[in-house]
PDB file of C-alpha atoms and ligand atoms in Angstrom:
ATOM      1  CA  UNK A   1      14.104   6.951   5.493  1.00  0.00           C
ATOM      2  CA  UNK A   2      10.519   5.677   5.328  1.00  0.00           C
ATOM      3  CA  UNK A   3       7.688   8.217   5.296  1.00  0.00           C
ATOM      4  CA  UNK A   4       5.108   7.794   8.072  1.00  0.00           C
ATOM      5  CA  UNK A   5       1.554   9.126   7.842  1.00  0.00           C
ATOM      6  CA  UNK A   6      -0.662   8.882  10.946  1.00  0.00           C
ATOM      7  CA  UNK A   7      -4.457   9.274  11.032  1.00  0.00           C
ATOM      8  CA  UNK A   8      -6.005   9.749  14.476  1.00  0.00           C
ATOM      9  CA  UNK A   9      -9.592   9.812  15.741  1.00  0.00           C
ATOM     10  CA  UNK A  10     -11.408  10.353  19.022  1.00  0.00           C
ATOM     11  CA  UNK A  11      -9.992   7.137  20.522  1.00  0.00           C
ATOM     12  CA  UNK A  12      -6.502   8.618  20.994  1.00  0.00           C
ATOM     13  CA  UNK A  13      -8.002  11.327  23.240  1.00  0.00           C
ATOM     14  CA  UNK A  14     -10.271   8.971  25.224  1.00  0.00           C
ATOM     15  CA  UNK A  15      -7.587   8.371  27.913  1.00  0.00           C
ATOM     16  CA  UNK A  16      -7.281  12.150  28.285  1.00  0.00           C
ATOM     17  CA  UNK A  17     -10.900  12.146  29.436  1.00  0.00           C
ATOM     18  CA  UNK A  18     -12.545  13.361  26.209  1.00  0.00           C
ATOM     19  CA  UNK A  19     -15.566  11.225  25.303  1.00  0.00           C
ATOM     20  CA  UNK A  20     -15.512   9.657  21.850  1.00  0.00           C
ATOM     21  CA  UNK A  21     -18.463  10.022  19.505  1.00  0.00           C
ATOM     22  CA  UNK A  22     -19.439   6.407  19.979  1.00  0.00           C
ATOM     23  CA  UNK A  23     -19.373   6.441  23.755  1.00  0.00           C
ATOM     24  CA  UNK A  24     -21.267   9.702  23.710  1.00  0.00           C
ATOM     25  CA  UNK A  25     -24.069   7.389  22.653  1.00  0.00           C
ATOM     26  CA  UNK A  26     -24.612  10.162  20.154  1.00  0.00           C
ATOM     27  CA  UNK A  27     -26.689  12.541  22.280  1.00  0.00           C
ATOM     28  CA  UNK A  28     -26.290  16.177  23.296  1.00  0.00           C
ATOM     29  CA  UNK A  29     -29.158  17.874  25.217  1.00  0.00           C
ATOM     30  CA  UNK A  30     -31.318  15.087  23.703  1.00  0.00           C
ATOM     31  CA  UNK A  31     -30.163  16.002  20.193  1.00  0.00           C
ATOM     32  CA  UNK A  32     -28.353  13.503  17.912  1.00  0.00           C
ATOM     33  CA  UNK A  33     -24.666  14.546  17.933  1.00  0.00           C
ATOM     34  CA  UNK A  34     -24.515  14.110  14.170  1.00  0.00           C
ATOM     35  CA  UNK A  35     -27.373  16.607  13.889  1.00  0.00           C
ATOM     36  CA  UNK A  36     -25.616  19.086  16.198  1.00  0.00           C
ATOM     37  CA  UNK A  37     -22.259  18.545  14.407  1.00  0.00           C
ATOM     38  CA  UNK A  38     -23.807  19.314  11.012  1.00  0.00           C
ATOM     39  CA  UNK A  39     -24.211  22.432   8.880  1.00  0.00           C
ATOM     40  CA  UNK A  40     -27.985  21.828   8.735  1.00  0.00           C
ATOM     41  CA  UNK A  41     -28.153  21.553  12.524  1.00  0.00           C
ATOM     42  CA  UNK A  42     -26.218  24.835  12.817  1.00  0.00           C
ATOM     43  CA  UNK A  43     -28.550  26.628  10.424  1.00  0.00           C
ATOM     44  CA  UNK A  44     -31.590  25.270  12.297  1.00  0.00           C
ATOM     45  CA  UNK A  45     -30.398  26.103  15.777  1.00  0.00           C
ATOM     46  CA  UNK A  46     -27.124  28.082  15.964  1.00  0.00           C
ATOM     47  CA  UNK A  47     -27.483  28.783  19.716  1.00  0.00           C
ATOM     48  CA  UNK A  48     -27.721  25.019  20.494  1.00  0.00           C
ATOM     49  CA  UNK A  49     -24.670  24.299  18.321  1.00  0.00           C
ATOM     50  CA  UNK A  50     -22.762  27.160  19.991  1.00  0.00           C
ATOM     51  CA  UNK A  51     -23.649  25.688  23.432  1.00  0.00           C
ATOM     52  CA  UNK A  52     -22.287  22.289  22.259  1.00  0.00           C
ATOM     53  CA  UNK A  53     -18.991  23.765  21.011  1.00  0.00           C
ATOM     54  CA  UNK A  54     -18.463  26.169  23.924  1.00  0.00           C
ATOM     55  CA  UNK A  55     -18.796  23.182  26.284  1.00  0.00           C
ATOM     56  CA  UNK A  56     -16.343  21.081  24.256  1.00  0.00           C
ATOM     57  CA  UNK A  57     -13.920  24.026  23.958  1.00  0.00           C
ATOM     58  CA  UNK A  58     -14.023  24.520  27.752  1.00  0.00           C
ATOM     59  CA  UNK A  59     -13.472  20.792  28.340  1.00  0.00           C
ATOM     60  CA  UNK A  60     -10.562  20.706  25.855  1.00  0.00           C
ATOM     61  CA  UNK A  61      -8.828  23.413  27.908  1.00  0.00           C
ATOM     62  CA  UNK A  62      -9.089  21.309  31.091  1.00  0.00           C
ATOM     63  CA  UNK A  63      -7.648  18.025  29.804  1.00  0.00           C
ATOM     64  CA  UNK A  64      -4.059  17.042  28.952  1.00  0.00           C
ATOM     65  CA  UNK A  65      -2.389  14.892  26.321  1.00  0.00           C
ATOM     66  CA  UNK A  66      -1.838  11.221  27.296  1.00  0.00           C
ATOM     67  CA  UNK A  67       1.105   8.808  26.654  1.00  0.00           C
ATOM     68  CA  UNK A  68      -0.339   7.985  23.232  1.00  0.00           C
ATOM     69  CA  UNK A  69      -0.001  11.629  22.142  1.00  0.00           C
ATOM     70  CA  UNK A  70       3.514  11.889  23.602  1.00  0.00           C
ATOM     71  CA  UNK A  71       4.664   8.731  21.794  1.00  0.00           C
ATOM     72  CA  UNK A  72       3.788  10.429  18.487  1.00  0.00           C
ATOM     73  CA  UNK A  73       5.859  13.470  19.508  1.00  0.00           C
ATOM     74  CA  UNK A  74       8.894  11.168  19.936  1.00  0.00           C
ATOM     75  CA  UNK A  75       8.280   9.655  16.503  1.00  0.00           C
ATOM     76  CA  UNK A  76       8.097  13.102  14.876  1.00  0.00           C
ATOM     77  CA  UNK A  77      11.381  14.091  16.568  1.00  0.00           C
ATOM     78  CA  UNK A  78      13.029  10.980  15.044  1.00  0.00           C
ATOM     79  CA  UNK A  79      11.494  11.328  11.565  1.00  0.00           C
ATOM     80  CA  UNK A  80      11.262  15.086  10.996  1.00  0.00           C
ATOM     81  CA  UNK A  81       9.668  15.848   7.635  1.00  0.00           C
ATOM     82  CA  UNK A  82       9.138  12.123   6.942  1.00  0.00           C
ATOM     83  CA  UNK A  83       6.289  12.319   9.454  1.00  0.00           C
ATOM     84  CA  UNK A  84       2.810  13.837   9.375  1.00  0.00           C
ATOM     85  CA  UNK A  85      -0.311  13.484  11.520  1.00  0.00           C
ATOM     86  CA  UNK A  86      -3.750  13.919   9.992  1.00  0.00           C
ATOM     87  CA  UNK A  87      -6.261  14.207  12.812  1.00  0.00           C
ATOM     88  CA  UNK A  88     -10.056  14.062  12.788  1.00  0.00           C
ATOM     89  CA  UNK A  89      -9.970  15.423  16.337  1.00  0.00           C
ATOM     90  CA  UNK A  90     -10.671  19.068  17.071  1.00  0.00           C
ATOM     91  CA  UNK A  91      -9.219  19.037  20.629  1.00  0.00           C
ATOM     92  CA  UNK A  92      -5.699  20.323  19.685  1.00  0.00           C
ATOM     93  CA  UNK A  93      -4.116  17.693  21.983  1.00  0.00           C
ATOM     94  CA  UNK A  94      -1.487  16.664  19.380  1.00  0.00           C
ATOM     95  CA  UNK A  95      -0.315  20.290  19.219  1.00  0.00           C
ATOM     96  CA  UNK A  96      -0.464  20.696  22.997  1.00  0.00           C
ATOM     97  CA  UNK A  97       1.658  17.512  23.322  1.00  0.00           C
ATOM     98  CA  UNK A  98       4.317  19.041  21.044  1.00  0.00           C
ATOM     99  CA  UNK A  99       3.668  17.661  17.532  1.00  0.00           C
ATOM    100  CA  UNK A 100       4.121  20.325  14.851  1.00  0.00           C
ATOM    101  CA  UNK A 101       3.370  18.471  11.613  1.00  0.00           C
ATOM    102  CA  UNK A 102      -0.384  18.166  12.275  1.00  0.00           C
ATOM    103  CA  UNK A 103      -3.240  18.581   9.767  1.00  0.00           C
ATOM    104  CA  UNK A 104      -6.572  19.219  11.558  1.00  0.00           C
ATOM    105  CA  UNK A 105      -8.828  18.014   8.747  1.00  0.00           C
ATOM    106  CA  UNK A 106     -12.025  18.660  10.725  1.00  0.00           C
ATOM    107  CA  UNK A 107     -10.978  22.046  12.123  1.00  0.00           C
ATOM    108  CA  UNK A 108     -10.305  22.988  15.744  1.00  0.00           C
ATOM    109  CA  UNK A 109     -12.226  23.992  18.885  1.00  0.00           C
ATOM    110  CA  UNK A 110      -9.562  26.699  19.374  1.00  0.00           C
ATOM    111  CA  UNK A 111     -10.719  28.618  16.313  1.00  0.00           C
ATOM    112  CA  UNK A 112     -13.791  30.434  14.994  1.00  0.00           C
ATOM    113  CA  UNK A 113     -14.508  32.746  12.058  1.00  0.00           C
ATOM    114  CA  UNK A 114     -16.949  35.417  10.930  1.00  0.00           C
ATOM    115  CA  UNK A 115     -19.704  34.328   8.540  1.00  0.00           C
ATOM    116  CA  UNK A 116     -19.799  37.829   7.005  1.00  0.00           C
ATOM    117  CA  UNK A 117     -16.176  38.995   6.644  1.00  0.00           C
ATOM    118  CA  UNK A 118     -14.421  35.601   7.059  1.00  0.00           C
ATOM    119  CA  UNK A 119     -11.977  36.999   9.654  1.00  0.00           C
ATOM    120  CA  UNK A 120     -10.585  34.161  11.787  1.00  0.00           C
ATOM    121  CA  UNK A 121     -10.237  34.461  15.557  1.00  0.00           C
ATOM    122  CA  UNK A 122      -8.997  32.373  18.479  1.00  0.00           C
ATOM    123  CA  UNK A 123     -11.931  31.390  20.733  1.00  0.00           C
ATOM    124  CA  UNK A 124      -9.837  32.715  23.648  1.00  0.00           C
ATOM    125  CA  UNK A 125     -10.007  36.236  22.148  1.00  0.00           C
ATOM    126  CA  UNK A 126     -13.782  36.302  21.711  1.00  0.00           C
ATOM    127  CA  UNK A 127     -16.634  37.278  24.070  1.00  0.00           C
ATOM    128  CA  UNK A 128     -18.270  33.855  24.428  1.00  0.00           C
ATOM    129  CA  UNK A 129     -20.930  35.098  26.877  1.00  0.00           C
ATOM    130  CA  UNK A 130     -23.277  35.796  23.931  1.00  0.00           C
ATOM    131  CA  UNK A 131     -25.540  32.968  22.709  1.00  0.00           C
ATOM    132  CA  UNK A 132     -24.194  33.730  19.206  1.00  0.00           C
ATOM    133  CA  UNK A 133     -20.802  35.478  19.495  1.00  0.00           C
ATOM    134  CA  UNK A 134     -20.302  38.484  17.201  1.00  0.00           C
ATOM    135  CA  UNK A 135     -17.364  39.532  15.036  1.00  0.00           C
ATOM    136  CA  UNK A 136     -15.334  42.335  16.714  1.00  0.00           C
ATOM    137  CA  UNK A 137     -14.620  43.782  13.260  1.00  0.00           C
ATOM    138  CA  UNK A 138     -18.011  43.842  11.488  1.00  0.00           C
ATOM    139  CA  UNK A 139     -20.492  42.573  14.152  1.00  0.00           C
ATOM    140  CA  UNK A 140     -21.390  39.652  11.859  1.00  0.00           C
ATOM    141  CA  UNK A 141     -22.118  36.224  13.391  1.00  0.00           C
ATOM    142  CA  UNK A 142     -19.125  34.054  14.321  1.00  0.00           C
ATOM    143  CA  UNK A 143     -19.184  30.255  13.934  1.00  0.00           C
ATOM    144  CA  UNK A 144     -16.871  27.557  15.311  1.00  0.00           C
ATOM    145  CA  UNK A 145     -14.091  26.681  12.823  1.00  0.00           C
ATOM    146  CA  UNK A 146     -15.228  23.070  12.681  1.00  0.00           C
ATOM    147  CA  UNK A 147     -15.878  20.947   9.576  1.00  0.00           C
ATOM    148  CA  UNK A 148     -19.439  19.712  10.104  1.00  0.00           C
ATOM    149  CA  UNK A 149     -21.219  16.796   8.442  1.00  0.00           C
ATOM    150  CA  UNK A 150     -22.057  18.008   4.962  1.00  0.00           C
ATOM    151  CA  UNK A 151     -18.974  20.264   4.736  1.00  0.00           C
ATOM    152  CA  UNK A 152     -15.699  19.549   2.948  1.00  0.00           C
ATOM    153  CA  UNK A 153     -12.748  18.621   5.205  1.00  0.00           C
ATOM    154  CA  UNK A 154      -9.705  20.911   5.199  1.00  0.00           C
ATOM    155  CA  UNK A 155      -6.429  20.328   3.275  1.00  0.00           C
ATOM    156  CA  UNK A 156      -7.673  17.395   1.170  1.00  0.00           C
ATOM    157  CA  UNK A 157      -5.108  18.136  -1.590  1.00  0.00           C
ATOM    158  CA  UNK A 158      -2.218  18.124   0.891  1.00  0.00           C
ATOM    159  CA  UNK A 159      -3.614  14.927   2.424  1.00  0.00           C
ATOM    160  CA  UNK A 160      -3.807  13.210  -0.976  1.00  0.00           C
ATOM    161  CA  UNK A 161      -0.210  14.280  -1.801  1.00  0.00           C
ATOM    162  CA  UNK A 162       1.006  12.823   1.527  1.00  0.00           C
ATOM    163  CA  UNK A 163      -0.936   9.584   0.895  1.00  0.00           C
ATOM    164  CA  UNK A 164       0.808   9.099  -2.442  1.00  0.00           C
ATOM    165  CA  UNK A 165       4.246   9.385  -0.834  1.00  0.00           C
ATOM    166  CA  UNK A 166       3.809   7.475   2.449  1.00  0.00           C
ATOM    167  CA  UNK A 167       5.432   4.071   3.081  1.00  0.00           C
ATOM    168  CA  UNK A 168       3.605   3.408   6.347  1.00  0.00           C
ATOM    169  CA  UNK A 169       0.072   4.540   7.215  1.00  0.00           C
ATOM    170  CA  UNK A 170      -0.949   4.172  10.880  1.00  0.00           C
ATOM    171  CA  UNK A 171      -4.606   4.599  11.933  1.00  0.00           C
ATOM    172  CA  UNK A 172      -5.188   5.225  15.642  1.00  0.00           C
ATOM    173  CA  UNK A 173      -8.428   5.411  17.646  1.00  0.00           C
ATOM    174  CA  UNK A 174     -11.000   5.752  14.906  1.00  0.00           C
ATOM    175  CA  UNK A 175     -14.094   3.714  14.139  1.00  0.00           C
ATOM    176  CA  UNK A 176     -13.643   4.250  10.415  1.00  0.00           C
ATOM    177  CA  UNK A 177     -17.249   5.224   9.717  1.00  0.00           C
ATOM    178  CA  UNK A 178     -16.851   8.881   8.725  1.00  0.00           C
ATOM    179  CA  UNK A 179     -15.742   9.664   5.183  1.00  0.00           C
ATOM    180  CA  UNK A 180     -13.538  10.824   3.547  1.00  0.00           C
ATOM    181  CA  UNK A 181     -11.267  10.201   6.609  1.00  0.00           C
ATOM    182  CA  UNK A 182     -12.269   6.519   6.743  1.00  0.00           C
ATOM    183  CA  UNK A 183     -11.314   6.061   3.086  1.00  0.00           C
ATOM    184  CA  UNK A 184      -7.715   7.250   3.542  1.00  0.00           C
ATOM    185  CA  UNK A 185      -6.433   3.851   4.718  1.00  0.00           C
ATOM    186  CA  UNK A 186      -7.907   2.192   1.598  1.00  0.00           C
ATOM    187  CA  UNK A 187      -6.160   4.701  -0.663  1.00  0.00           C
ATOM    188  CA  UNK A 188      -2.877   4.275   1.254  1.00  0.00           C
ATOM    189  CA  UNK A 189      -3.123   0.485   0.919  1.00  0.00           C
ATOM    190  CA  UNK A 190      -3.984   0.757  -2.776  1.00  0.00           C
ATOM    191  CA  UNK A 191      -0.973   3.023  -3.315  1.00  0.00           C
ATOM    192  CA  UNK A 192       1.325   0.429  -1.715  1.00  0.00           C
ATOM    193  CA  UNK A 193       1.760   1.613   1.880  1.00  0.00           C
ATOM    194  CA  UNK A 194       1.954  -0.813   4.804  1.00  0.00           C
ATOM    195  CA  UNK A 195      -1.065  -0.159   7.072  1.00  0.00           C
ATOM    196  CA  UNK A 196      -1.112  -0.486  10.858  1.00  0.00           C
ATOM    197  CA  UNK A 197      -4.121   0.120  13.144  1.00  0.00           C
ATOM    198  CA  UNK A 198      -4.254   0.672  16.910  1.00  0.00           C
ATOM    199  CA  UNK A 199      -7.821   0.562  18.239  1.00  0.00           C
ATOM    200  CA  UNK A 200      -9.844  -0.570  21.249  1.00  0.00           C
ATOM    201  CA  UNK A 201     -12.311  -2.449  19.010  1.00  0.00           C
ATOM    202  CA  UNK A 202     -11.982  -3.880  15.503  1.00  0.00           C
ATOM    203  CA  UNK A 203     -12.510  -0.867  13.182  1.00  0.00           C
ATOM    204  CA  UNK A 204     -14.890  -1.034  10.196  1.00  0.00           C
ATOM    205  CA  UNK A 205     -12.131  -0.997   7.568  1.00  0.00           C
ATOM    206  CA  UNK A 206     -10.051  -3.855   9.080  1.00  0.00           C
ATOM    207  CA  UNK A 207      -9.684  -5.646   5.720  1.00  0.00           C
ATOM    208  CA  UNK A 208      -7.292  -2.848   4.641  1.00  0.00           C
ATOM    209  CA  UNK A 209      -5.123  -3.221   7.767  1.00  0.00           C
ATOM    210  CA  UNK A 210      -1.874  -5.273   7.538  1.00  0.00           C
ATOM    211  CA  UNK A 211      -1.118  -5.150  11.280  1.00  0.00           C
ATOM    212  CA  UNK A 212      -3.807  -4.652  13.938  1.00  0.00           C
ATOM    213  CA  UNK A 213      -3.005  -3.907  17.619  1.00  0.00           C
ATOM    214  CA  UNK A 214      -6.135  -4.163  19.760  1.00  0.00           C
ATOM    215  CA  UNK A 215      -6.246  -2.157  22.986  1.00  0.00           C
ATOM    216  CA  UNK A 216      -5.784   1.328  24.419  1.00  0.00           C
ATOM    217  CA  UNK A 217      -3.551   3.633  22.389  1.00  0.00           C
ATOM    218  CA  UNK A 218      -2.119   5.163  25.585  1.00  0.00           C
ATOM    219  CA  UNK A 219      -0.757   1.703  26.472  1.00  0.00           C
ATOM    220  CA  UNK A 220       0.108   0.336  23.011  1.00  0.00           C
ATOM    221  CA  UNK A 221       1.699   3.360  21.295  1.00  0.00           C
ATOM    222  CA  UNK A 222       4.647   3.947  23.676  1.00  0.00           C
ATOM    223  CA  UNK A 223       5.795   0.312  23.200  1.00  0.00           C
ATOM    224  CA  UNK A 224       4.949   0.106  19.480  1.00  0.00           C
ATOM    225  CA  UNK A 225       6.683   3.415  18.673  1.00  0.00           C
ATOM    226  CA  UNK A 226       9.745   2.469  20.732  1.00  0.00           C
ATOM    227  CA  UNK A 227      10.050  -0.721  18.612  1.00  0.00           C
ATOM    228  CA  UNK A 228       9.615   1.270  15.380  1.00  0.00           C
ATOM    229  CA  UNK A 229      12.275   3.781  16.446  1.00  0.00           C
ATOM    230  CA  UNK A 230      14.762   0.973  17.248  1.00  0.00           C
ATOM    231  CA  UNK A 231      14.428  -0.213  13.641  1.00  0.00           C
ATOM    232  CA  UNK A 232      14.451   3.123  11.836  1.00  0.00           C
TER     233      UNK A 232
HETATM  234  C1  LIG B 301     -17.968  15.235   3.215  1.00  0.00           C
HETATM  235  C2  LIG B 301     -16.003  17.640  13.572  1.00  0.00           C
HETATM  236  C3  LIG B 301     -18.040  15.776   0.919  1.00  0.00           C
HETATM  237  C4  LIG B 301     -17.186  17.817  14.440  1.00  0.00           C
HETATM  238  C5  LIG B 301     -16.554  15.656  12.343  1.00  0.00           C
HETATM  239  C6  LIG B 301     -23.559   8.033   3.579  1.00  0.00           C
HETATM  240  C7  LIG B 301     -22.534   7.123   3.385  1.00  0.00           C
HETATM  241  C8  LIG B 301     -21.209   7.507   3.439  1.00  0.00           C
HETATM  242  C9  LIG B 301     -20.856   8.841   3.704  1.00  0.00           C
HETATM  243  C10 LIG B 301     -21.879   9.737   3.919  1.00  0.00           C
HETATM  244  C11 LIG B 301     -23.218   9.350   3.855  1.00  0.00           C
HETATM  245  N1  LIG B 301     -23.966  10.447   4.112  1.00  0.00           N
HETATM  246  C12 LIG B 301     -23.169  11.514   4.321  1.00  0.00           C
HETATM  247  C13 LIG B 301     -21.886  11.097   4.189  1.00  0.00           C
HETATM  248  C14 LIG B 301     -20.679  11.924   4.316  1.00  0.00           C
HETATM  249  C15 LIG B 301     -20.388  12.132   5.793  1.00  0.00           C
HETATM  250  C16 LIG B 301     -20.196  10.816   6.493  1.00  0.00           C
HETATM  251  O1  LIG B 301     -19.162  10.172   6.353  1.00  0.00           O
HETATM  252  N2  LIG B 301     -21.220  10.422   7.261  1.00  0.00           N
HETATM  253  C17 LIG B 301     -21.113   9.174   7.991  1.00  0.00           C
HETATM  254  C18 LIG B 301     -21.670   9.394   9.418  1.00  0.00           C
HETATM  255  C19 LIG B 301     -21.896   8.108   7.253  1.00  0.00           C
HETATM  256  N3  LIG B 301     -19.134  12.872   5.825  1.00  0.00           N
HETATM  257  C20 LIG B 301     -19.153  14.207   5.725  1.00  0.00           C
HETATM  258  O2  LIG B 301     -20.157  14.901   5.707  1.00  0.00           O
HETATM  259  C21 LIG B 301     -17.780  14.850   5.575  1.00  0.00           C
HETATM  260  N4  LIG B 301     -17.795  15.716   4.429  1.00  0.00           N
HETATM  261  O3  LIG B 301     -18.162  14.070   2.973  1.00  0.00           O
HETATM  262  O4  LIG B 301     -17.896  16.230   2.249  1.00  0.00           O
HETATM  263  C22 LIG B 301     -16.710  15.770   0.281  1.00  0.00           C
HETATM  264  C23 LIG B 301     -15.662  15.007   0.796  1.00  0.00           C
HETATM  265  C24 LIG B 301     -14.443  15.022   0.170  1.00  0.00           C
HETATM  266  C25 LIG B 301     -14.237  15.798  -0.941  1.00  0.00           C
HETATM  267  C26 LIG B 301     -15.292  16.566  -1.427  1.00  0.00           C
HETATM  268  C27 LIG B 301     -16.538  16.560  -0.830  1.00  0.00           C
HETATM  269  C28 LIG B 301     -17.436  15.706   6.771  1.00  0.00           C
HETATM  270  C29 LIG B 301     -17.240  14.809   7.959  1.00  0.00           C
HETATM  271  C30 LIG B 301     -16.676  15.641   9.104  1.00  0.00           C
HETATM  272  C31 LIG B 301     -17.696  15.757  10.204  1.00  0.00           C
HETATM  273  N5  LIG B 301     -17.071  16.365  11.375  1.00  0.00           N
HETATM  274  N6  LIG B 301     -15.885  16.226  13.346  1.00  0.00           N
HETATM  275  C32 LIG B 301     -16.776  17.636  15.865  1.00  0.00           C
HETATM  276  O5  LIG B 301     -15.769  16.979  16.143  1.00  0.00           O
HETATM  277  O6  LIG B 301     -17.523  18.166  16.698  1.00  0.00           O
HETATM  278  S1  LIG B 301     -16.664  13.991  12.313  1.00  0.00           S
HETATM  279  C33 LIG B 301     -16.362  13.420  13.860  1.00  0.00           C
HETATM  280  O7  LIG B 301     -16.914  12.132  13.903  1.00  0.00           O
HETATM  281  C34 LIG B 301     -14.907  13.202  14.144  1.00  0.00           C
HETATM  282  O8  LIG B 301     -14.117  14.247  13.661  1.00  0.00           O
HETATM  283  C35 LIG B 301     -14.609  11.894  13.513  1.00  0.00           C
HETATM  284  O9  LIG B 301     -14.295  12.037  12.158  1.00  0.00           O
HETATM  285  C36 LIG B 301     -15.964  11.213  13.617  1.00  0.00           C
HETATM  286  C37 LIG B 301     -15.961  10.276  14.797  1.00  0.00           C
HETATM  287  O10 LIG B 301     -15.166   9.308  14.413  1.00  0.00           O
HETATM  288  P1  LIG B 301     -13.968   8.812  15.350  1.00  0.00           P
HETATM  289  O11 LIG B 301     -12.950   9.878  15.523  1.00  0.00           O
HETATM  290  O12 LIG B 301     -13.580   7.540  14.725  1.00  0.00           O
HETATM  291  O13 LIG B 301     -14.603   8.581  16.766  1.00  0.00           O
HETATM  292  P2  LIG B 301     -15.569   7.392  17.150  1.00  0.00           P
HETATM  293  O14 LIG B 301     -16.158   7.728  18.470  1.00  0.00           O
HETATM  294  O15 LIG B 301     -16.475   7.094  15.991  1.00  0.00           O
HETATM  295  O16 LIG B 301     -14.605   6.122  17.302  1.00  0.00           O
HETATM  296  C38 LIG B 301     -13.653   6.094  18.329  1.00  0.00           C
HETATM  297  C39 LIG B 301     -12.853   4.837  18.113  1.00  0.00           C
HETATM  298  O17 LIG B 301     -11.801   4.823  19.074  1.00  0.00           O
HETATM  299  C40 LIG B 301     -13.668   3.573  18.336  1.00  0.00           C
HETATM  300  O18 LIG B 301     -13.389   2.661  17.300  1.00  0.00           O
HETATM  301  C41 LIG B 301     -13.156   3.035  19.684  1.00  0.00           C
HETATM  302  O19 LIG B 301     -13.096   1.619  19.706  1.00  0.00           O
HETATM  303  C42 LIG B 301     -11.761   3.571  19.714  1.00  0.00           C
HETATM  304  N7  LIG B 301     -11.249   3.839  21.073  1.00  0.00           N
HETATM  305  C43 LIG B 301     -11.943   4.270  22.151  1.00  0.00           C
HETATM  306  N8  LIG B 301     -11.079   4.413  23.193  1.00  0.00           N
HETATM  307  C44 LIG B 301      -9.836   4.089  22.729  1.00  0.00           C
HETATM  308  C45 LIG B 301      -9.939   3.719  21.375  1.00  0.00           C
HETATM  309  N9  LIG B 301      -8.889   3.321  20.645  1.00  0.00           N
HETATM  310  C46 LIG B 301      -7.693   3.292  21.260  1.00  0.00           C
HETATM  311  N10 LIG B 301      -7.510   3.636  22.552  1.00  0.00           N
HETATM  312  C47 LIG B 301      -8.554   4.028  23.316  1.00  0.00           C
HETATM  313  N11 LIG B 301      -8.347   4.366  24.613  1.00  0.00           N
HETATM  314 ZN1  LIG B 302     -16.818  39.963  10.493  1.00  0.00          ZN
END
């Protein structure tokens, strides 16, 4: 059975009501989102960055997965351990939809950890009323468990091992500008995988895409994945 590896970005969650980075026109309280979503921005103004992530955590708890997420759940049910999702998204919608084989390479809004004792907590278990939430164990400062610009994404070794073994690499809802995520499709192509992209606009790395489906993932994926499953 062929091995499928899926990379998703903010576009797959757009139809759930979560704004993508591009349509955010990059601003948050008049700050450049890239500055707020960066380790330097956090060091400069931790309260501002906490406000940004508390708001996105709250929003992520109010939205639901869309048909694009559910189509990937069906594909995982059919493929089992020949299927993995690598997501750049931190909204946990793949997990909420029912996917289990999910690598959150940029972390998750659901999680935070202590900068002093490194204990990890669920945001739901923390007192978020403070401008800078404190660790229940050592009263050190907590930070969102998010991979910011300038930090190394999670599980890169596991991702590289999956890339080497995949037969089909599908990229969904990502503009392909942020590395190393944007480079994964090039590596997959180089290693011999067939590459498919589903995106509203032409992504930056289109020259590495064998099959491009332009449009909304919530509309395209249910049909595309049904076709794939009929030919498994
Ligand atoms: C690293 C968590 C070293 C935060 C995120 C100069 C040149 C090249 C690279 C760099 C450079 N200077 C610095 C770098 C490195 C930097 C980088 O790539 N910068 C870019 C901006 C140039 N990268 C890093 O710092 C990374 N770390 O490099 O470490 C290293 C690496 C490997 C090994 C060792 C050392 C860390 C990057 C992680 C940053 N954190 N997220 C948070 O979420 O709050 S990135 C964040 O932005 C997202 O996670 C995502 O990755 C990115 C946004 O991209 P998308 O998901 O693609 O979203 P976007 O809005 O851009 O696009 C949406 C797409 O969907 C669009 O194309 C749209 O058309 C489409 N769409 C919209 N609606 C729909 C749709 N498609 C289908 N259906 C729809 N309905
Ligand atoms: Zn602590």
